[in-house]
XYZ file of C-alpha atoms in Angstrom:
767
model
C -0.567 -0.509 -0.211
C 1.489 3.931 -1.356
C 2.278 6.026 1.858
C 0.733 8.804 1.765
C 3.046 12.281 1.704
C 1.892 14.927 4.413
C 0.664 17.262 1.821
C -2.157 14.851 0.635
C -2.949 13.507 4.474
C -3.317 17.906 5.125
C -5.065 18.570 1.907
C -8.457 19.722 1.780
C -10.788 19.166 -0.940
C -11.081 20.974 -3.648
C -13.648 23.189 -6.277
C -12.400 20.758 -9.054
C -13.101 17.540 -9.199
C -10.377 16.968 -12.192
C -8.578 18.902 -9.412
C -9.294 17.727 -6.695
C -7.912 14.084 -7.693
C -4.168 15.035 -7.832
C -3.075 13.432 -4.821
C -4.146 9.852 -6.526
C -1.111 10.349 -8.491
C 1.868 11.351 -7.692
C 3.186 15.151 -7.698
C 5.709 14.841 -10.318
C 8.679 17.664 -9.537
C 10.743 18.433 -12.891
C 15.008 18.398 -13.470
C 15.573 18.842 -17.190
C 18.410 17.410 -18.628
C 19.549 16.491 -22.011
C 16.210 14.206 -23.455
C 15.899 13.224 -19.975
C 13.272 14.373 -17.582
C 14.974 13.634 -13.995
C 11.697 13.832 -11.351
C 11.133 13.476 -7.230
C 7.757 12.230 -6.282
C 6.310 13.877 -3.415
C 3.366 11.754 -3.113
C 4.754 7.841 -3.396
C 4.640 6.857 -6.693
C 2.772 3.370 -7.675
C 4.550 0.124 -7.678
C 2.621 -1.610 -9.213
C 4.839 -3.028 -12.343
C 4.579 -1.962 -15.325
C 3.848 -4.136 -19.524
C 5.818 -7.247 -18.667
C 6.415 -6.523 -15.288
C 6.538 -9.721 -12.375
C 2.411 -9.816 -11.460
C 3.783 -10.883 -8.268
C 5.077 -7.552 -7.486
C 1.144 -6.056 -8.098
C -0.705 -6.120 -5.503
C 1.299 -4.758 -2.976
C 4.296 -2.204 -2.479
C 7.505 -3.565 -2.828
C 9.161 -0.671 -1.282
C 11.389 -0.182 -3.474
C 10.105 3.136 -4.748
C 10.966 4.538 -1.637
C 14.183 3.838 -1.407
C 15.537 5.334 -5.135
C 17.029 8.766 -4.954
C 15.874 9.532 -9.008
C 13.792 8.937 -11.136
C 13.795 9.550 -15.393
C 12.333 9.231 -18.164
C 11.736 9.096 -21.817
C 9.300 8.665 -24.491
C 10.338 5.512 -26.122
C 9.829 5.383 -29.910
C 8.140 2.176 -32.366
C 6.579 0.426 -30.205
C 3.666 -1.284 -32.113
C 1.842 -3.724 -28.894
C 2.615 -4.145 -25.078
C 5.203 -7.048 -26.097
C 7.362 -4.579 -27.485
C 7.033 -2.895 -24.193
C 8.233 -5.764 -22.365
C 11.038 -5.614 -24.878
C 12.284 -2.579 -23.328
C 11.385 -3.374 -20.457
C 13.310 -6.471 -19.805
C 16.448 -5.711 -21.311
C 16.683 -2.215 -18.959
C 16.122 -4.085 -15.772
C 18.703 -5.697 -16.372
C 20.976 -3.201 -15.963
C 22.809 -2.776 -12.914
C 21.616 -0.217 -10.491
C 18.029 -0.076 -11.882
C 16.290 -0.098 -8.137
C 11.979 -0.977 -10.737
C 11.679 0.476 -14.542
C 8.073 0.041 -15.815
C 6.932 1.027 -20.003
C 3.515 2.645 -20.025
C 2.956 1.784 -23.504
C -1.159 4.316 -24.160
C 2.166 7.008 -22.988
C 4.895 5.888 -24.438
C 6.497 6.648 -21.584
C 10.160 4.907 -19.858
C 10.151 5.039 -16.161
C 13.383 4.393 -14.274
C 14.583 4.300 -10.523
C 18.339 4.717 -9.395
C 20.273 5.368 -6.608
C 22.539 6.578 -9.082
C 21.772 9.545 -11.345
C 24.034 9.126 -13.860
C 22.540 6.181 -14.850
C 20.939 8.213 -17.884
C 23.466 7.032 -19.874
C 23.675 3.535 -19.823
C 19.580 3.637 -19.790
C 19.510 5.495 -23.640
C 22.218 2.744 -24.829
C 19.812 -0.361 -23.747
C 17.268 1.446 -25.787
C 19.008 1.417 -28.671
C 20.274 -1.345 -28.483
C 17.088 -3.542 -28.042
C 16.172 -1.983 -30.959
C 13.920 1.068 -30.139
C 14.651 5.101 -29.968
C 13.320 7.414 -27.954
C 13.215 11.386 -26.836
C 12.134 13.209 -23.527
C 9.083 13.027 -22.561
C 5.481 14.026 -23.013
C 8.152 16.930 -25.999
C 5.964 18.040 -28.478
C 6.789 17.792 -32.432
C 6.994 21.259 -33.521
C 7.304 20.469 -37.289
C 3.589 20.413 -38.941
C 2.395 16.761 -39.769
C 3.464 15.404 -43.529
C 0.633 15.908 -45.737
C 0.475 13.500 -49.806
C 1.688 9.853 -50.754
C 5.587 11.119 -50.689
C 5.590 10.762 -46.943
C 3.783 7.294 -46.483
C 6.132 5.997 -49.533
C 8.688 6.687 -47.509
C 7.617 5.352 -44.261
C 6.513 2.038 -45.820
C 10.551 1.918 -47.813
C 11.381 -1.571 -46.694
C 8.125 -3.136 -47.849
C 7.878 -1.169 -51.309
C 11.252 -2.459 -51.321
C 10.817 -5.551 -50.901
C 6.852 -6.129 -52.849
C 8.656 -4.571 -56.452
C 11.863 -6.662 -56.004
C 9.543 -10.129 -54.687
C 7.431 -8.916 -57.822
C 10.546 -9.009 -60.303
C 11.747 -11.701 -59.665
C 8.693 -13.489 -59.757
C 8.189 -11.530 -63.974
C 11.889 -12.546 -64.938
C 11.558 -16.498 -63.785
C 10.580 -18.015 -66.625
C 13.374 -16.796 -68.672
C 15.729 -16.423 -65.808
C 14.915 -18.867 -62.895
C 18.402 -19.028 -61.548
C 18.276 -14.981 -61.501
C 14.959 -15.366 -60.032
C 15.890 -17.979 -57.425
C 18.847 -15.577 -56.804
C 16.731 -12.664 -56.764
C 14.193 -13.915 -54.233
C 17.523 -15.148 -51.492
C 19.181 -11.753 -52.182
C 15.850 -10.463 -51.350
C 15.142 -11.891 -48.203
C 18.420 -11.979 -46.468
C 18.172 -8.671 -47.345
C 15.544 -8.232 -45.682
C 15.716 -10.113 -43.247
C 19.242 -8.735 -41.518
C 16.992 -6.479 -39.382
C 15.046 -8.522 -37.626
C 17.302 -10.910 -37.047
C 20.009 -7.918 -35.454
C 17.301 -7.249 -33.354
C 16.173 -10.930 -32.749
C 19.974 -11.421 -31.164
C 20.233 -7.856 -29.709
C 16.303 -8.724 -27.615
C 18.008 -12.465 -26.832
C 21.120 -10.732 -25.744
C 19.315 -8.321 -23.332
C 16.955 -11.383 -21.494
C 13.980 -12.248 -24.716
C 14.887 -14.631 -26.141
C 11.615 -16.234 -27.523
C 10.712 -12.411 -29.617
C 9.224 -12.643 -32.477
C 11.725 -11.650 -34.716
C 13.648 -14.511 -33.494
C 10.996 -17.112 -34.578
C 10.964 -15.075 -37.786
C 14.076 -15.879 -39.045
C 14.581 -19.396 -38.074
C 11.347 -19.964 -40.276
C 12.460 -17.476 -43.226
C 16.253 -18.913 -42.720
C 14.300 -22.568 -42.164
C 12.712 -21.822 -45.446
C 16.063 -20.941 -47.325
C 17.794 -23.834 -46.524
C 14.594 -26.284 -47.676
C 14.876 -24.255 -51.013
C 12.020 -22.223 -50.441
C 12.814 -19.271 -50.986
C 10.104 -17.558 -52.335
C 8.079 -19.033 -49.824
C 10.687 -17.713 -47.697
C 10.259 -13.525 -49.038
C 6.274 -13.893 -49.415
C 6.888 -14.504 -45.229
C 9.346 -11.589 -44.560
C 6.491 -9.385 -46.378
C 3.869 -10.327 -44.557
C 5.757 -10.252 -41.723
C 6.784 -6.516 -41.853
C 3.098 -5.624 -43.549
C 1.874 -7.622 -40.033
C 3.691 -4.825 -37.578
C 2.445 -2.191 -39.833
C -0.962 -2.806 -39.115
C 0.025 -3.925 -35.591
C 1.607 -0.101 -35.701
C -1.811 1.936 -37.548
C -3.489 -0.236 -35.156
C -1.394 0.914 -31.570
C -1.606 4.858 -32.932
C -5.150 4.682 -32.847
C -5.182 2.845 -29.556
C -3.072 5.654 -28.308
C -4.730 9.063 -30.356
C -6.993 9.702 -27.040
C -4.120 10.126 -25.162
C -2.265 11.754 -27.530
C -5.169 14.540 -28.321
C -4.980 14.871 -24.499
C -1.538 15.798 -24.352
C -1.600 18.355 -27.263
C -4.486 20.629 -25.208
C -1.802 22.346 -23.846
C -0.824 25.525 -25.380
C 3.312 25.752 -25.299
C 3.235 29.211 -25.526
C 1.196 31.494 -23.716
C 0.796 35.773 -23.073
C 2.152 36.331 -19.727
C 1.503 40.225 -17.965
C 4.665 41.136 -16.734
C 4.926 45.011 -15.847
C 0.883 45.660 -17.649
C 2.820 44.663 -20.695
C 2.002 41.278 -22.838
C 5.117 39.144 -23.072
C 4.707 36.278 -25.234
C 6.283 32.769 -22.625
C 6.148 29.345 -23.034
C 4.299 27.115 -21.297
C 6.810 26.075 -19.060
C 7.952 28.587 -18.104
C 4.620 29.578 -15.978
C 4.930 29.139 -12.253
C 2.358 30.150 -9.230
C 0.787 33.760 -9.620
C 2.351 33.906 -12.333
C -0.849 36.096 -14.207
C -1.753 35.615 -18.092
C -4.177 36.908 -20.364
C -6.092 34.257 -23.621
C -8.133 34.813 -26.394
C -11.261 33.531 -27.189
C -10.289 30.716 -29.191
C -7.663 29.870 -26.981
C -6.740 27.549 -24.444
C -5.477 27.757 -20.597
C -2.339 26.473 -20.281
C -2.175 25.839 -17.220
C -5.182 25.598 -14.504
C -5.703 29.508 -13.729
C -7.961 30.984 -11.257
C -9.916 34.396 -13.090
C -9.433 36.826 -11.130
C -12.364 39.295 -12.216
C -15.349 39.688 -14.345
C -16.981 36.312 -16.230
C -16.455 34.577 -18.625
C -17.726 31.264 -20.581
C -15.258 27.492 -20.563
C -15.584 24.707 -23.171
C -14.379 21.665 -21.027
C -15.233 19.465 -23.211
C -12.102 17.833 -23.558
C -11.772 16.884 -20.045
C -14.929 16.875 -18.644
C -17.597 15.339 -21.732
C -20.015 18.292 -20.733
C -20.619 19.888 -24.635
C -22.202 23.505 -23.209
C -19.575 25.746 -21.825
C -20.424 26.955 -18.147
C -19.325 29.824 -17.455
C -16.839 31.279 -14.119
C -16.853 33.765 -11.861
C -14.208 36.041 -10.473
C -12.274 33.877 -8.191
C -13.459 30.360 -9.478
C -10.434 28.099 -10.962
C -10.876 26.475 -14.683
C -8.945 23.950 -15.885
C -5.648 23.883 -18.169
C -6.420 22.511 -22.049
C -10.267 24.593 -21.511
C -11.299 26.504 -24.339
C -12.582 30.264 -23.377
C -15.391 31.263 -25.400
C -16.626 34.687 -25.325
C -13.968 36.994 -24.052
C -10.690 38.112 -23.036
C -10.215 36.606 -19.146
C -7.615 37.095 -17.508
C -6.231 34.496 -14.334
C -3.490 33.303 -12.331
C -2.195 30.191 -12.608
C -2.832 28.297 -9.999
C -0.882 24.892 -10.556
C 2.553 23.958 -11.207
C 4.776 22.919 -13.973
C 3.055 18.894 -14.909
C 0.892 18.846 -11.496
C -2.347 20.147 -13.918
C -5.632 18.918 -14.986
C -3.859 17.455 -18.230
C -0.707 16.027 -16.310
C -2.705 14.752 -13.754
C -5.494 12.875 -16.169
C -1.942 11.234 -17.620
C -0.487 10.167 -14.164
C -4.302 8.629 -13.777
C -4.084 6.911 -17.119
C -0.516 5.898 -16.240
C -1.123 4.676 -12.642
C -4.445 3.077 -14.704
C -2.420 1.006 -16.894
C -0.278 -0.214 -14.173
C -3.081 -1.771 -12.728
C -3.508 -4.928 -14.322
C -6.822 -6.731 -14.610
C -6.138 -10.729 -12.879
C -6.972 -11.687 -16.788
C -4.188 -9.703 -17.933
C -1.604 -10.863 -15.748
C -2.301 -13.906 -15.997
C -2.390 -13.877 -20.016
C 1.264 -11.815 -19.181
C 2.972 -15.616 -17.251
C 0.718 -17.761 -20.040
C 3.121 -15.746 -22.909
C 6.660 -16.823 -20.735
C 6.441 -20.343 -20.684
C 3.634 -20.752 -23.789
C 6.427 -19.382 -26.632
C 9.508 -21.626 -25.571
C 7.081 -24.929 -24.927
C 5.371 -24.361 -28.161
C 9.302 -24.015 -29.781
C 9.640 -27.328 -28.095
C 6.769 -28.534 -29.382
C 7.950 -27.381 -32.424
C 10.964 -29.116 -32.402
C 9.625 -32.112 -31.316
C 7.449 -32.193 -34.623
C 10.265 -31.334 -36.450
C 12.500 -34.799 -35.060
C 9.777 -37.014 -34.061
C 8.923 -38.468 -37.495
C 12.203 -38.871 -39.102
C 12.897 -40.771 -36.308
C 10.378 -42.538 -36.033
C 8.236 -43.486 -38.634
C 10.959 -42.918 -41.588
C 9.042 -39.518 -42.692
C 11.126 -37.027 -44.186
C 13.269 -34.744 -43.228
C 12.760 -31.666 -44.974
C 7.679 -32.754 -44.814
C 8.797 -31.935 -41.100
C 10.822 -29.110 -41.364
C 8.976 -27.136 -43.369
C 5.622 -27.847 -41.036
C 7.494 -27.416 -37.801
C 9.092 -23.972 -38.945
C 4.959 -23.167 -40.338
C 3.953 -23.804 -36.433
C 6.325 -22.172 -35.338
C 4.952 -18.878 -36.357
C 1.719 -20.058 -35.952
C 2.150 -20.787 -32.114
C 3.664 -16.517 -31.945
C 1.611 -15.577 -28.729
C 1.563 -11.971 -30.146
C -2.416 -11.609 -31.037
C -3.453 -13.739 -26.819
C -0.922 -10.846 -25.330
C -2.574 -7.616 -27.320
C -6.190 -9.282 -26.868
C -7.476 -7.913 -23.439
C -4.942 -5.274 -23.468
C -5.492 -3.624 -26.513
C -9.837 -3.637 -25.568
C -8.674 -2.379 -21.529
C -6.440 0.500 -22.862
C -9.138 1.279 -25.402
C -11.870 1.308 -22.042
C -10.147 2.602 -20.191
C -10.673 5.259 -22.891
C -14.117 5.240 -23.371
C -14.333 6.274 -19.991
C -12.137 8.807 -19.689
C -13.791 10.592 -22.779
C -17.063 9.861 -20.697
C -16.170 11.978 -17.525
C -14.558 8.617 -15.941
C -11.427 8.052 -14.534
C -11.221 4.348 -13.905
C -7.512 3.241 -12.152
C -6.801 0.523 -14.128
C -8.056 -3.428 -15.845
C -8.598 -4.872 -11.832
C -10.768 -2.337 -11.157
C -12.654 -2.389 -15.070
C -13.313 -5.990 -14.717
C -14.560 -5.831 -11.181
C -17.295 -3.138 -12.631
C -18.668 -4.851 -15.245
C -19.695 -8.201 -12.094
C -21.388 -5.200 -9.781
C -24.414 -6.638 -8.291
C -24.902 -4.109 -5.780
C -25.023 -0.548 -5.662
C -24.134 1.307 -2.225
C -24.562 4.928 -2.843
C -23.613 7.343 0.330
C -26.508 9.981 1.172
C -24.937 13.693 1.247
C -22.773 14.642 -1.693
C -23.857 11.366 -3.881
C -27.450 10.781 -3.959
C -27.793 14.355 -2.872
C -25.695 17.710 -3.680
C -23.826 18.355 -0.752
C -24.750 21.340 -0.664
C -27.565 21.760 2.844
C -29.478 25.817 3.515
C -30.647 25.939 6.350
C -33.983 25.750 6.911
C -35.970 26.326 10.103
C -34.092 27.490 12.858
C -36.695 26.610 16.203
C -35.624 28.700 18.897
C -37.111 26.672 22.879
C -38.467 29.734 25.349
C -37.619 32.539 26.060
C -35.442 32.275 23.203
C -33.945 34.425 20.682
C -33.638 33.028 17.594
C -30.888 34.895 16.650
C -28.732 34.814 20.495
C -29.376 30.935 19.035
C -27.748 31.462 15.793
C -24.739 33.830 17.148
C -23.524 30.739 19.497
C -24.414 27.436 17.826
C -22.809 28.681 14.347
C -19.251 30.565 17.084
C -19.195 26.489 17.126
C -19.238 25.374 14.245
C -16.368 27.485 12.907
C -13.709 25.869 10.454
C -15.542 22.814 10.522
C -15.743 21.515 6.868
C -19.148 19.611 6.967
C -21.176 21.305 5.323
C -23.666 21.599 7.475
C -21.725 23.431 9.043
C -20.369 25.505 6.528
C -23.878 26.331 5.143
C -24.574 27.472 8.879
C -22.076 29.739 9.468
C -22.768 31.396 5.975
C -26.459 31.538 6.290
C -25.733 33.302 9.920
C -22.961 35.939 8.125
C -25.819 36.597 5.591
C -28.362 37.895 8.090
C -25.197 40.272 8.973
C -25.131 38.424 13.017
C -20.995 39.072 14.567
C -19.802 35.461 15.632
C -17.637 35.145 19.290
C -14.906 33.288 19.103
C -14.949 29.830 20.782
C -12.425 27.281 22.280
C -11.851 23.622 23.056
C -13.759 22.890 19.702
C -14.243 19.279 19.195
C -16.410 17.177 16.824
C -17.796 14.373 18.459
C -18.195 12.108 15.312
C -20.871 10.091 14.422
C -22.974 13.028 16.679
C -22.433 16.202 15.969
C -20.008 19.047 17.501
C -19.106 21.526 20.910
C -17.149 24.215 21.990
C -16.739 26.905 24.773
C -17.986 29.986 24.724
C -17.071 32.696 28.174
C -16.555 29.411 29.811
C -19.537 28.036 28.853
C -20.355 24.392 26.780
C -22.225 24.812 23.815
C -23.462 21.567 21.878
C -24.826 20.624 18.394
C -26.042 17.562 18.553
C -29.054 14.870 16.814
C -31.807 14.111 18.199
C -31.067 10.511 18.827
C -27.779 11.243 20.863
C -29.308 13.398 23.527
C -28.876 10.868 26.672
C -32.701 13.002 27.749
C -36.449 12.972 25.944
C -36.959 16.367 25.255
C -39.816 17.915 25.540
C -43.774 16.931 24.014
C -43.601 20.069 21.511
C -40.345 19.898 20.206
C -40.342 16.215 19.933
C -43.076 17.031 17.838
C -41.741 19.623 15.753
C -38.669 17.004 15.210
C -40.554 14.868 14.059
C -42.314 17.055 11.556
C -39.223 18.514 10.142
C -38.051 15.281 10.152
C -40.292 13.783 8.054
C -40.073 16.625 5.116
C -36.573 14.500 4.795
C -35.298 17.409 6.759
C -31.475 17.495 9.476
C -32.719 18.137 12.809
C -29.567 18.949 15.222
C -30.545 20.143 18.863
C -28.275 22.808 20.430
C -27.879 23.083 23.479
C -25.667 25.631 26.282
C -24.608 23.072 29.307
C -27.308 20.790 29.261
C -30.817 23.194 28.839
C -32.109 23.240 25.387
C -31.519 26.361 23.013
C -34.263 24.900 20.174
C -33.396 22.987 16.867
C -31.500 24.089 14.191
C -33.011 22.344 10.897
C -31.012 22.252 7.214
C -32.308 20.471 3.959
C -30.001 18.841 0.858
C -31.729 19.120 -2.520
C -30.936 15.588 -4.181
C -29.167 15.375 -7.592
C -31.545 15.969 -10.678
C -30.034 12.415 -12.109
C -30.106 10.232 -8.923
C -33.807 8.276 -9.407
C -32.275 7.910 -13.078
C -29.340 6.980 -11.987
C -30.861 4.107 -9.712
C -33.660 3.432 -12.886
C -30.816 2.840 -15.336
C -28.637 0.528 -13.044
C -32.103 -1.582 -12.070
C -32.169 -1.929 -15.669
C -29.081 -3.390 -15.901
C -30.043 -6.343 -12.751
C -28.722 -4.517 -10.076
C -30.072 -3.761 -7.074
C -29.148 0.096 -5.173
C -29.422 1.100 -1.527
C -28.073 4.253 0.035
C -25.949 4.425 2.997
C -26.954 7.730 5.583
C -25.866 8.607 9.005
C -29.316 10.303 8.942
C -31.825 9.515 11.088
C -34.709 6.608 9.680
C -37.571 9.811 9.092
C -35.622 11.896 6.723
C -33.821 9.353 4.734
C -37.151 7.274 4.449
C -38.573 10.689 3.092
C -34.636 10.665 0.594
C -35.435 7.421 -0.192
C -39.249 7.190 -1.438
C -38.023 10.020 -3.884
C -35.805 7.905 -5.734
C -37.208 4.648 -5.313
C -34.198 3.183 -3.587
C -33.454 1.016 0.003
C -31.545 2.423 3.233
C -29.366 2.169 5.792
C -30.393 5.059 8.644
C -28.362 6.223 11.441
C -24.912 4.892 10.342
C -21.673 6.027 12.320
C -18.828 5.333 9.527
C -17.451 2.480 11.248
C -21.613 1.349 10.886
C -21.117 1.651 7.194
C -18.308 -0.016 6.983
C -18.861 -2.962 8.596
C -22.699 -3.286 6.196
C -19.947 -3.102 3.090
C -18.469 -5.404 4.361
C -21.614 -7.648 4.780
C -22.225 -6.922 1.810
C -19.495 -7.681 0.238
C -19.528 -11.189 1.226
C -22.728 -11.924 -0.451
C -22.342 -9.952 -4.004
C -19.986 -7.570 -5.416
C -20.584 -4.624 -4.303
C -19.588 -1.164 -5.477
C -19.553 1.712 -2.848
C -20.125 5.339 -4.586
C -19.437 7.896 -2.214
C -17.829 11.431 -1.807
C -15.945 12.479 2.031
C -13.334 10.984 3.986
C -15.564 9.650 6.322
C -17.184 7.066 3.257
C -13.011 6.519 2.675
C -13.475 2.951 5.198
C -16.210 2.043 3.014
C -15.228 1.985 -0.557
C -12.010 0.348 0.653
C -14.610 -2.234 1.975
C -16.207 -2.305 -0.884
C -15.529 -4.380 -4.118
C -14.744 -1.240 -5.858
C -14.801 2.131 -4.598
C -16.051 4.402 -7.500
C -15.675 9.472 -5.931
C -16.979 11.515 -6.714
C -14.961 13.964 -8.669
C -16.153 16.487 -6.509
C -15.555 14.617 -3.170
C -12.321 15.383 -0.616
C -8.221 14.233 -1.410
C -9.443 10.561 0.781
C -11.897 9.449 -1.799
C -10.493 9.576 -4.746
C -7.145 8.814 -3.665
C -8.946 5.574 -1.776
C -11.819 4.337 -4.571
C -10.436 2.056 -8.349
C -12.476 4.378 -10.141
C -13.649 8.271 -9.964
C -16.704 10.007 -12.144
C -14.727 13.825 -12.652
C -18.337 15.860 -13.068
C -20.660 13.780 -10.464
C -23.267 13.135 -13.150
C -24.625 9.727 -11.779
C -25.884 8.738 -14.543
C -22.413 7.663 -16.067
C -21.984 4.831 -13.378
C -24.225 2.556 -14.631
C -22.679 3.824 -18.313
C -19.231 3.086 -16.512
C -20.723 -1.363 -15.495
C -22.791 -1.504 -19.299
C -18.857 -0.586 -20.823
C -16.899 -2.604 -18.276
C -19.013 -5.734 -19.457
C -18.759 -4.517 -23.516
C -15.071 -4.475 -22.755
C -15.090 -8.450 -21.216
C -17.336 -9.746 -23.608
C -14.984 -8.182 -26.347
C -11.821 -9.547 -24.488
C -13.760 -13.278 -24.752
C -14.424 -12.916 -28.296
C -10.752 -11.465 -28.822
C -9.167 -14.774 -27.255
C -11.440 -16.579 -28.863
C -10.343 -15.367 -32.190
C -6.814 -15.563 -31.003
C -7.250 -18.674 -29.873
C -9.655 -20.512 -32.928
C -7.170 -18.863 -35.548
C -4.328 -20.623 -34.496
C -5.988 -23.573 -33.623
C -7.271 -24.610 -36.540
C -3.667 -23.363 -38.731
C -2.780 -26.011 -36.875
C -3.863 -28.854 -37.177
C -4.093 -27.785 -41.266
C 0.265 -26.872 -41.166
C 0.646 -29.146 -39.515
C -1.631 -32.254 -41.600
C 0.657 -29.997 -44.692
C -2.874 -28.237 -46.327
C -0.880 -24.305 -45.252
C 2.394 -23.138 -45.750
C 5.208 -20.659 -44.378
C 3.238 -17.349 -45.534
C -0.324 -18.237 -44.912
C 1.428 -19.263 -40.734
C 2.535 -15.816 -41.058
C -0.534 -14.420 -41.838
C -2.606 -16.010 -39.827
C -0.453 -14.500 -36.827
C -0.687 -10.922 -38.426
C -4.507 -11.471 -39.337
C -4.823 -12.412 -35.946
C -3.299 -9.594 -34.487
C -4.631 -7.437 -36.908
C -8.437 -8.432 -35.607
C -8.023 -8.876 -32.373
C -6.549 -5.205 -32.089
C -9.852 -3.525 -34.247
C -12.414 -5.316 -32.392
C -10.898 -3.054 -29.461
C -10.473 -0.068 -30.773
C -14.302 -0.389 -31.399
C -14.826 0.483 -27.718
C -13.391 3.679 -28.587
C -16.878 4.326 -30.080
C -19.013 2.421 -27.409
C -22.090 4.367 -26.639
C -24.761 3.452 -23.764
C -27.778 1.916 -24.652
C -29.209 4.418 -21.573
C -28.333 7.088 -23.136
């Protein structure tokens, strides 16, 4: 378990939903180096492993992260699939002095932790030796994207050259068979050279059974058997398959790339009253910037004066522009709609809203689904096993049954290519990455494949009431003084003991008193009475505000009747006391979220039951629950919520939805915890998922998306194994050859990837 940094523990809840998640991921302090970003983590970083790391490490903190003094990161170029990420990770982890290394395929980032500040150069050399290139993290290309046919031809030059050479060799074969044969052999050897070289590098760096190795063995074997045409065809199909994988991977990462492009590279900074254009990376806390209509914010900011409309759809999924007033916060990446606006920068470098979402995506990728972890483990022994099976196919018939060597060497090589696990390995991460991206587009942040998988199995959803089903902004509706007590005097003293409390009822009462122009006295020895109320001392006398059910004595008949009336209206009531003298009653009422009833109804349509958990009295809880047709449990202390959720979890898969510090333990006790985006940092950090824009209707959509993702994974695995099974049989029977084997492998990989990409266009049936 990641130990929370002190800053995370003391952070107060923030109004901005995306900003509230800042402690859910490490805060990064950047130190620029040549092509490297060295980072010191202010919050403890996730200890979960990236692609290809030991799955056992993903269940807990290995303790290594906290021992490392330096952190470096690079952007890795040329990764086509998660297996590429695993190759880089395996090679870098072998470097002496590396405490931890992980490659995040979604953001193409390699992050290492080490106690040696000078290890960066060795890591860069290893990346190049493994066959990949690198650049500075989060580096944006300043070059315009090339258009037209020339860049396409240049990018696919090797494939075009091999195809042209093969076509020429095929054309001259009837007239010059010997020259044609040598052309096929030469084409194969020239094309195979970089693949074989990479296979040797990967073998040296700890990945001896890569697809490059299988490809090299198969092509050389075909040449040995005199099948030069087929060897060249195998090579061509392999390269086309690699290009298709690269295209599919870029499509899968397009959402992340689009997110990274939301922050402009320059900003207009106000210095001594003058506008100066500066790099966005040079902005610091407190700087004043000016943003014109149609431009995006380069950092999180607070409006200095006036009001303006902002399009935040890229971050929240809300298509309608929102109006922000003076001193209100606006997220990086938001577009100014109607007027020139000046803002004060409120985010440090690497900590704006976009950065925090990217950190969550990176953290999410590290938290693999159980099925994904199983497939990772499976692929590690599957490839060596299939190489052994291929060897047995080659040697057994000739040695035991006097079969011709050429036939069974050929079939063994075909079997070797078909058995490549690429399609199987990519089937799950491709679907999960697409599912996470689709969720983020709808304004739901899901922290990893494990959480996405759990969502699909949820049978019961437990809701906190205040701030979750309700807006969490209760207003004082009734002040009922006892006989001979002045209502202003009552408000004055009870509001005084509530000053400083972050509880919604307390802040609402203080605001109500101040709006009436009441000057509040100073209270001392203020103390929250968990689950009961609050107390404080004013002028040497003890004042308390307690829930009626927590009184140690009976109220008189008239006040008791009034409490019942107020609670029957769905209001929350406290009894005001001076010592043991009853001063009167104060009542609040919170309003339900507009979409609460719709969300509960949608969950019911999915076959999921809902229940409301609240500390309110049963009458008030009943009044709220009857409006949205939901079961409830009332008068619950925080520990009671935990026990109730634990009991539910013992029978069903339970999701707990909450927003406050007191909800965090219950979230942890549930199968999956879901935080409202406007909630506290503790709730967001504890949760496995967050609804960033507080729309409850996204909860059933998240569950629907999870189920669609699980179905997609099942389809992908069936496609990958089914195609392999068919072609394994046909290859052993001699019906299909080497080029069909490559087509089957590359085709299966492309099919499962494209199938996974369908999730990016997910639309809820409940919309």
